[in-house]
Structures are given as structure tokens and as C-alpha cells.
């Protein structure tokens, strides 16, 4: 979207010009792209651990986390949040580090929305 600002120029500034309307345009700042954080199913990570991860790192209630864990379990993958690049990258790193420290193979990735 472009915002137009119109200023009237004095007729004395430039002899021989028309009404002297000067239009300046300024492009609107674009929003940064968003990234989906995905949680992938595996056959080893306990469901309770996945629920805990969703509560801890994505601020979900127990009921929300349980429902989303079931989606991951049944479909193999689920979007657990949409964030700016930096936030998504941080969430993925936190989840992966937490899973490794607890010796679970849980995978968390991100992709551009």
C-alpha cells in the first residue's frame, strides 16, 4: 500500500508551471515473513513429554496441549505455533535441546508460512 501526501507549491516558485501540486509517495513497511513451528511424531517420545513441551514452550493449557499432541500422534506432524524467524528459531532450539537432555528423539522444525 502506498500513502500519498500532497503539498501545494507556491506559484512564484517555478514560473510557467500549472497549479503546482507535488505528490510524494512513501512505500509502506512490509511485515516480516512468519514461520510455522512443526512438531513431528516418532515412535519413542512419550505422549506426556510432548504435552509437557507444548505447555512449557508454547504456553498452552493442559487441554490444548493434549489435543495438539493427539494431532501430532495421529497425523505425524502438527503446527504448534507461527512466529517471526527469530522467535521460531529459538523455539525449535529450545524444544530440541530439552528433548535431547531428556533423551527423547522428538523432532521440531520450522518452515516459512
PDB file of C-alpha atoms in Angstrom:
ATOM      1  CA  UNK A   1       0.000   0.000   0.000  1.00  0.00           C
ATOM      2  CA  UNK A   2       1.321   3.444  -0.799  1.00  0.00           C
ATOM      3  CA  UNK A   3       0.474   6.521   1.195  1.00  0.00           C
ATOM      4  CA  UNK A   4       0.142   9.776  -0.740  1.00  0.00           C
ATOM      5  CA  UNK A   5       0.986  13.145   0.736  1.00  0.00           C
ATOM      6  CA  UNK A   6       0.036  16.217  -1.294  1.00  0.00           C
ATOM      7  CA  UNK A   7       1.687  19.583  -0.812  1.00  0.00           C
ATOM      8  CA  UNK A   8       0.784  22.778  -2.619  1.00  0.00           C
ATOM      9  CA  UNK A   9       3.739  24.653  -4.055  1.00  0.00           C
ATOM     10  CA  UNK A  10       3.801  28.435  -4.249  1.00  0.00           C
ATOM     11  CA  UNK A  11       3.008  29.700  -7.739  1.00  0.00           C
ATOM     12  CA  UNK A  12       6.006  32.024  -7.509  1.00  0.00           C
ATOM     13  CA  UNK A  13       8.479  29.114  -7.031  1.00  0.00           C
ATOM     14  CA  UNK A  14       8.506  27.962 -10.631  1.00  0.00           C
ATOM     15  CA  UNK A  15       7.193  30.342 -13.253  1.00  0.00           C
ATOM     16  CA  UNK A  16       5.264  28.695 -16.068  1.00  0.00           C
ATOM     17  CA  UNK A  17       4.070  25.675 -14.070  1.00  0.00           C
ATOM     18  CA  UNK A  18       0.460  24.711 -13.502  1.00  0.00           C
ATOM     19  CA  UNK A  19      -1.241  24.694 -10.111  1.00  0.00           C
ATOM     20  CA  UNK A  20       1.956  23.339  -8.554  1.00  0.00           C
ATOM     21  CA  UNK A  21       0.720  20.108  -6.963  1.00  0.00           C
ATOM     22  CA  UNK A  22       3.629  17.949  -5.826  1.00  0.00           C
ATOM     23  CA  UNK A  23       2.940  14.347  -4.869  1.00  0.00           C
ATOM     24  CA  UNK A  24       5.336  12.404  -2.683  1.00  0.00           C
ATOM     25  CA  UNK A  25       4.932   8.666  -2.173  1.00  0.00           C
ATOM     26  CA  UNK A  26       6.374   6.614   0.606  1.00  0.00           C
ATOM     27  CA  UNK A  27       6.175   2.798   0.465  1.00  0.00           C
ATOM     28  CA  UNK A  28       4.600   1.112   3.463  1.00  0.00           C
ATOM     29  CA  UNK A  29       6.956  -1.035   5.535  1.00  0.00           C
ATOM     30  CA  UNK A  30       6.357  -4.723   4.845  1.00  0.00           C
ATOM     31  CA  UNK A  31       5.740  -7.133   7.694  1.00  0.00           C
ATOM     32  CA  UNK A  32       8.474  -9.721   8.186  1.00  0.00           C
ATOM     33  CA  UNK A  33       7.629 -13.222   6.969  1.00  0.00           C
ATOM     34  CA  UNK A  34       6.241 -15.654   9.515  1.00  0.00           C
ATOM     35  CA  UNK A  35       7.422 -19.185  10.197  1.00  0.00           C
ATOM     36  CA  UNK A  36       5.465 -22.240  11.301  1.00  0.00           C
ATOM     37  CA  UNK A  37       6.981 -24.333  14.078  1.00  0.00           C
ATOM     38  CA  UNK A  38       6.230 -28.018  13.478  1.00  0.00           C
ATOM     39  CA  UNK A  39       6.356 -30.925  15.890  1.00  0.00           C
ATOM     40  CA  UNK A  40       6.976 -34.345  14.324  1.00  0.00           C
ATOM     41  CA  UNK A  41       5.749 -37.676  15.623  1.00  0.00           C
ATOM     42  CA  UNK A  42       8.095 -40.519  16.485  1.00  0.00           C
ATOM     43  CA  UNK A  43       7.581 -43.955  17.994  1.00  0.00           C
ATOM     44  CA  UNK A  44       9.627 -43.360  21.147  1.00  0.00           C
ATOM     45  CA  UNK A  45       8.853 -39.997  22.764  1.00  0.00           C
ATOM     46  CA  UNK A  46       6.166 -40.420  25.443  1.00  0.00           C
ATOM     47  CA  UNK A  47       2.909 -38.552  24.861  1.00  0.00           C
ATOM     48  CA  UNK A  48       3.173 -36.975  28.312  1.00  0.00           C
ATOM     49  CA  UNK A  49       6.542 -35.492  27.379  1.00  0.00           C
ATOM     50  CA  UNK A  50       5.076 -33.919  24.224  1.00  0.00           C
ATOM     51  CA  UNK A  51       2.235 -32.431  26.293  1.00  0.00           C
ATOM     52  CA  UNK A  52       4.790 -31.005  28.724  1.00  0.00           C
ATOM     53  CA  UNK A  53       6.800 -29.457  25.844  1.00  0.00           C
ATOM     54  CA  UNK A  54       3.685 -27.797  24.423  1.00  0.00           C
ATOM     55  CA  UNK A  55       2.742 -26.376  27.815  1.00  0.00           C
ATOM     56  CA  UNK A  56       6.249 -25.199  28.678  1.00  0.00           C
ATOM     57  CA  UNK A  57       7.494 -23.730  25.390  1.00  0.00           C
ATOM     58  CA  UNK A  58       4.254 -22.735  23.671  1.00  0.00           C
ATOM     59  CA  UNK A  59       2.190 -21.566  26.647  1.00  0.00           C
ATOM     60  CA  UNK A  60      -0.693 -23.965  26.061  1.00  0.00           C
ATOM     61  CA  UNK A  61      -3.112 -25.154  28.686  1.00  0.00           C
ATOM     62  CA  UNK A  62      -3.040 -28.851  29.512  1.00  0.00           C
ATOM     63  CA  UNK A  63      -6.201 -29.441  27.464  1.00  0.00           C
ATOM     64  CA  UNK A  64      -4.826 -27.560  24.421  1.00  0.00           C
ATOM     65  CA  UNK A  65      -1.507 -29.375  24.646  1.00  0.00           C
ATOM     66  CA  UNK A  66      -3.209 -32.759  24.943  1.00  0.00           C
ATOM     67  CA  UNK A  67      -5.382 -32.104  21.863  1.00  0.00           C
ATOM     68  CA  UNK A  68      -2.402 -30.966  19.794  1.00  0.00           C
ATOM     69  CA  UNK A  69      -0.325 -33.930  20.960  1.00  0.00           C
ATOM     70  CA  UNK A  70      -3.076 -36.191  19.602  1.00  0.00           C
ATOM     71  CA  UNK A  71      -2.909 -34.401  16.234  1.00  0.00           C
ATOM     72  CA  UNK A  72       0.862 -34.963  16.132  1.00  0.00           C
ATOM     73  CA  UNK A  73       0.334 -38.608  17.101  1.00  0.00           C
ATOM     74  CA  UNK A  74      -2.396 -39.289  14.520  1.00  0.00           C
ATOM     75  CA  UNK A  75      -1.210 -37.172  11.575  1.00  0.00           C
ATOM     76  CA  UNK A  76       2.537 -37.392  12.129  1.00  0.00           C
ATOM     77  CA  UNK A  77       3.054 -33.631  12.272  1.00  0.00           C
ATOM     78  CA  UNK A  78       1.294 -30.507  13.559  1.00  0.00           C
ATOM     79  CA  UNK A  79       1.859 -26.761  13.533  1.00  0.00           C
ATOM     80  CA  UNK A  80       2.378 -25.742  17.146  1.00  0.00           C
ATOM     81  CA  UNK A  81       2.814 -22.021  16.529  1.00  0.00           C
ATOM     82  CA  UNK A  82       3.542 -19.284  13.999  1.00  0.00           C
ATOM     83  CA  UNK A  83       6.245 -16.736  14.808  1.00  0.00           C
ATOM     84  CA  UNK A  84       8.816 -14.352  13.388  1.00  0.00           C
ATOM     85  CA  UNK A  85      12.017 -16.040  12.182  1.00  0.00           C
ATOM     86  CA  UNK A  86      13.990 -15.323  15.353  1.00  0.00           C
ATOM     87  CA  UNK A  87      11.260 -16.498  17.721  1.00  0.00           C
ATOM     88  CA  UNK A  88      10.579 -19.651  15.667  1.00  0.00           C
ATOM     89  CA  UNK A  89      14.301 -20.438  15.540  1.00  0.00           C
ATOM     90  CA  UNK A  90      14.570 -20.019  19.308  1.00  0.00           C
ATOM     91  CA  UNK A  91      11.516 -22.214  19.989  1.00  0.00           C
ATOM     92  CA  UNK A  92      12.911 -25.002  17.762  1.00  0.00           C
ATOM     93  CA  UNK A  93      16.296 -24.834  19.510  1.00  0.00           C
ATOM     94  CA  UNK A  94      14.681 -24.868  22.970  1.00  0.00           C
ATOM     95  CA  UNK A  95      12.490 -27.873  22.180  1.00  0.00           C
ATOM     96  CA  UNK A  96      15.314 -29.823  20.535  1.00  0.00           C
ATOM     97  CA  UNK A  97      17.692 -29.109  23.425  1.00  0.00           C
ATOM     98  CA  UNK A  98      15.064 -30.028  26.023  1.00  0.00           C
ATOM     99  CA  UNK A  99      14.261 -33.310  24.208  1.00  0.00           C
ATOM    100  CA  UNK A 100      17.950 -34.249  23.943  1.00  0.00           C
ATOM    101  CA  UNK A 101      18.580 -33.504  27.604  1.00  0.00           C
ATOM    102  CA  UNK A 102      15.725 -35.878  28.452  1.00  0.00           C
ATOM    103  CA  UNK A 103      16.994 -38.447  25.939  1.00  0.00           C
ATOM    104  CA  UNK A 104      13.975 -38.283  23.623  1.00  0.00           C
ATOM    105  CA  UNK A 105      14.204 -38.239  19.804  1.00  0.00           C
ATOM    106  CA  UNK A 106      11.442 -35.631  19.463  1.00  0.00           C
ATOM    107  CA  UNK A 107      11.908 -33.504  16.334  1.00  0.00           C
ATOM    108  CA  UNK A 108      10.884 -29.874  15.995  1.00  0.00           C
ATOM    109  CA  UNK A 109      11.353 -27.903  12.778  1.00  0.00           C
ATOM    110  CA  UNK A 110      10.273 -24.661  11.165  1.00  0.00           C
ATOM    111  CA  UNK A 111       9.204 -23.604   7.695  1.00  0.00           C
ATOM    112  CA  UNK A 112       8.178 -20.360   6.059  1.00  0.00           C
ATOM    113  CA  UNK A 113       4.435 -19.787   6.140  1.00  0.00           C
TER     114      UNK A 113
END
